[in-house]
Coordinates of C-alpha atoms in Angstrom, one line a residue:
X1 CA -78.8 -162.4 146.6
X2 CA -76.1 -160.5 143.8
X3 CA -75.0 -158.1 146.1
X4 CA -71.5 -159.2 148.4
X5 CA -72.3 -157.5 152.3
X6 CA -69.3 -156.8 152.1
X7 CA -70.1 -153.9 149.7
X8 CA -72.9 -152.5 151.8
X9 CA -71.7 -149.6 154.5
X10 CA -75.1 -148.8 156.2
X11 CA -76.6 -149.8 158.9
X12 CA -80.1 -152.0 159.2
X13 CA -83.1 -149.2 159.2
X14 CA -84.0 -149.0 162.6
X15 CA -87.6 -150.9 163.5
X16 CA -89.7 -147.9 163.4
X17 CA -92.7 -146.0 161.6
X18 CA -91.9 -142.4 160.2
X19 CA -93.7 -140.6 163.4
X20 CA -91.5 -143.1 165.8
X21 CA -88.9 -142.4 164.0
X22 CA -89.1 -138.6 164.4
X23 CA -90.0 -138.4 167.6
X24 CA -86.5 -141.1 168.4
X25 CA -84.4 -138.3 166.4
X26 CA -85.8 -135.4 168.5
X27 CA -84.5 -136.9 172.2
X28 CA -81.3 -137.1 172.9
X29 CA -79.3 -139.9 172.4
X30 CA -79.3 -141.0 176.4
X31 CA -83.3 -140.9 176.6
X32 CA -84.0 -142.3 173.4
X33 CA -86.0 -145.8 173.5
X34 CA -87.4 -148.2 170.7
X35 CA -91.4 -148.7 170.0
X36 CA -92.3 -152.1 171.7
X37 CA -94.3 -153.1 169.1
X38 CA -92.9 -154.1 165.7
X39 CA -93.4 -151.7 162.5
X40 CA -94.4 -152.0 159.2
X41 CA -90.2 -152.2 158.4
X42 CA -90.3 -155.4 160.6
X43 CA -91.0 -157.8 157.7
X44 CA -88.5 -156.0 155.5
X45 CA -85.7 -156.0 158.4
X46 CA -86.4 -159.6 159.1
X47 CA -86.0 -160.2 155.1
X48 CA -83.0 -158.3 155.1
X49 CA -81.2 -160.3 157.9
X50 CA -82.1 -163.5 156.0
X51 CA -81.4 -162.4 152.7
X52 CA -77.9 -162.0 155.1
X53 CA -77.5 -165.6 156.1
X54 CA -78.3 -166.9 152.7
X55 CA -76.2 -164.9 151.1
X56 CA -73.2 -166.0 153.6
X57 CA -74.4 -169.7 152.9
X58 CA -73.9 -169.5 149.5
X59 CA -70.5 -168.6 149.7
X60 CA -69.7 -171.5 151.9
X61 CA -71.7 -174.1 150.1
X62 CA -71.5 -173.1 146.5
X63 CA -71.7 -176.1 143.5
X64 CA -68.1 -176.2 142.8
X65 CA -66.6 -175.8 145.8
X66 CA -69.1 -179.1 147.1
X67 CA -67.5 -180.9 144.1
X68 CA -64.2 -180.3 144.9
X69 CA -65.1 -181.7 148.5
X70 CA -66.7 -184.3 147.2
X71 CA -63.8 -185.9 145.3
X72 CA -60.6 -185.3 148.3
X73 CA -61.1 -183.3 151.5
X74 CA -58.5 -183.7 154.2
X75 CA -60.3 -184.3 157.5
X76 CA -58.8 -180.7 158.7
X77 CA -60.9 -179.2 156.4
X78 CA -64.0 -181.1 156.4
X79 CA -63.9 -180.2 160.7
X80 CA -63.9 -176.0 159.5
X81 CA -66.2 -176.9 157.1
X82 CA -68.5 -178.8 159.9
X83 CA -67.8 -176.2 162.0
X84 CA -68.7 -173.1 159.2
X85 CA -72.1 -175.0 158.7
X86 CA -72.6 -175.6 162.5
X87 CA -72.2 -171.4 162.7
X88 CA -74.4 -170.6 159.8
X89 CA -77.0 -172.8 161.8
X90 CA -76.7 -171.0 164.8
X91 CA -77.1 -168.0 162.9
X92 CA -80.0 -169.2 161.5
X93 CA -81.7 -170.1 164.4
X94 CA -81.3 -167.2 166.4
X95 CA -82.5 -165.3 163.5
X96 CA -85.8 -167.2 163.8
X97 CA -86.1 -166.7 167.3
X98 CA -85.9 -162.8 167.0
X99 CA -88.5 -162.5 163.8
X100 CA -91.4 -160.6 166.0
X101 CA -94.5 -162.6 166.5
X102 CA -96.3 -160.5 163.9
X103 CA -94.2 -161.6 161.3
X104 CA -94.0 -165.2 162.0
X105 CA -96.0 -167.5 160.1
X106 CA -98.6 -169.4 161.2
X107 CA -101.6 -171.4 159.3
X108 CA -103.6 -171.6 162.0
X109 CA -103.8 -167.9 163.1
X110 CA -103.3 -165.6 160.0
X111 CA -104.9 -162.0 161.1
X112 CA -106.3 -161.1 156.9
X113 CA -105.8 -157.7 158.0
X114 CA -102.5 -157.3 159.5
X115 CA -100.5 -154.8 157.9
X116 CA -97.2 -157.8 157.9
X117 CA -99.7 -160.6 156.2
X118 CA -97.4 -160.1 153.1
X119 CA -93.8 -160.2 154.6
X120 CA -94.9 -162.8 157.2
X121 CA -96.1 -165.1 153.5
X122 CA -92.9 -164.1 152.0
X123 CA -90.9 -165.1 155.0
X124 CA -92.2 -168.7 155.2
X125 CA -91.7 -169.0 151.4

């Protein structure tokens, strides 16, 4: 959450186990194909891309700048600020729909041994 994106030049670690990972870098580029089934980096990615969004919604909805709002906002910019919070929500949501199935959290069907129990808790959290 103290690190600005806009800082970071690398890309998201690709959703893969060290064998999978080898055996990707091997083939070339026009053959290569990603694992079906999530790794054990899918709870971190997942994390990652939140840790993302939150990071972008804190900039738009910081303390101060909702005071300032609070006390005279032209209706101009209370639309692009309807319309930034309507984004990050959108971005939100489709975030949620891509966390793999593993990772998602569920009461009522927690596997006690699934190598993602931890991220899927620290998700949900």
């Amino acid at each position: 959450m103290g690190v600005d994106d806009s800082d970071c030049n690398c890309e998201m670690p690709l959703d893969m186990d060290d064998a999978q990972l080898e055996a990707y870098c091997n083939e070339p580029p026009n053959l290569r194909s990603k694992p079906s089934s999530p790794s054990r980096l899918a709870g971190f990615i997942s994390f990652s891309k939140l840790c993302y969004i939150s990071g972008k919604i804190i900039q738009v909805m910081n303390p101060l700048q909702m005071r300032q709002i609070r006390k005279k906002i032209s209706p101009k910019r209370l639309k692009e600020k309807q319309k930034l919070v309507e984004s990050l929500d959108a971005e939100l949501s489709e975030w949620l729909r891509t966390v793999p199935d593993s990772i998602k959290f569920s009461a009522n069907s927690m596997d006690m041994d699934s190598p993602h129990l931890t991220m899927c808790v620290i998700l949900y959290i």
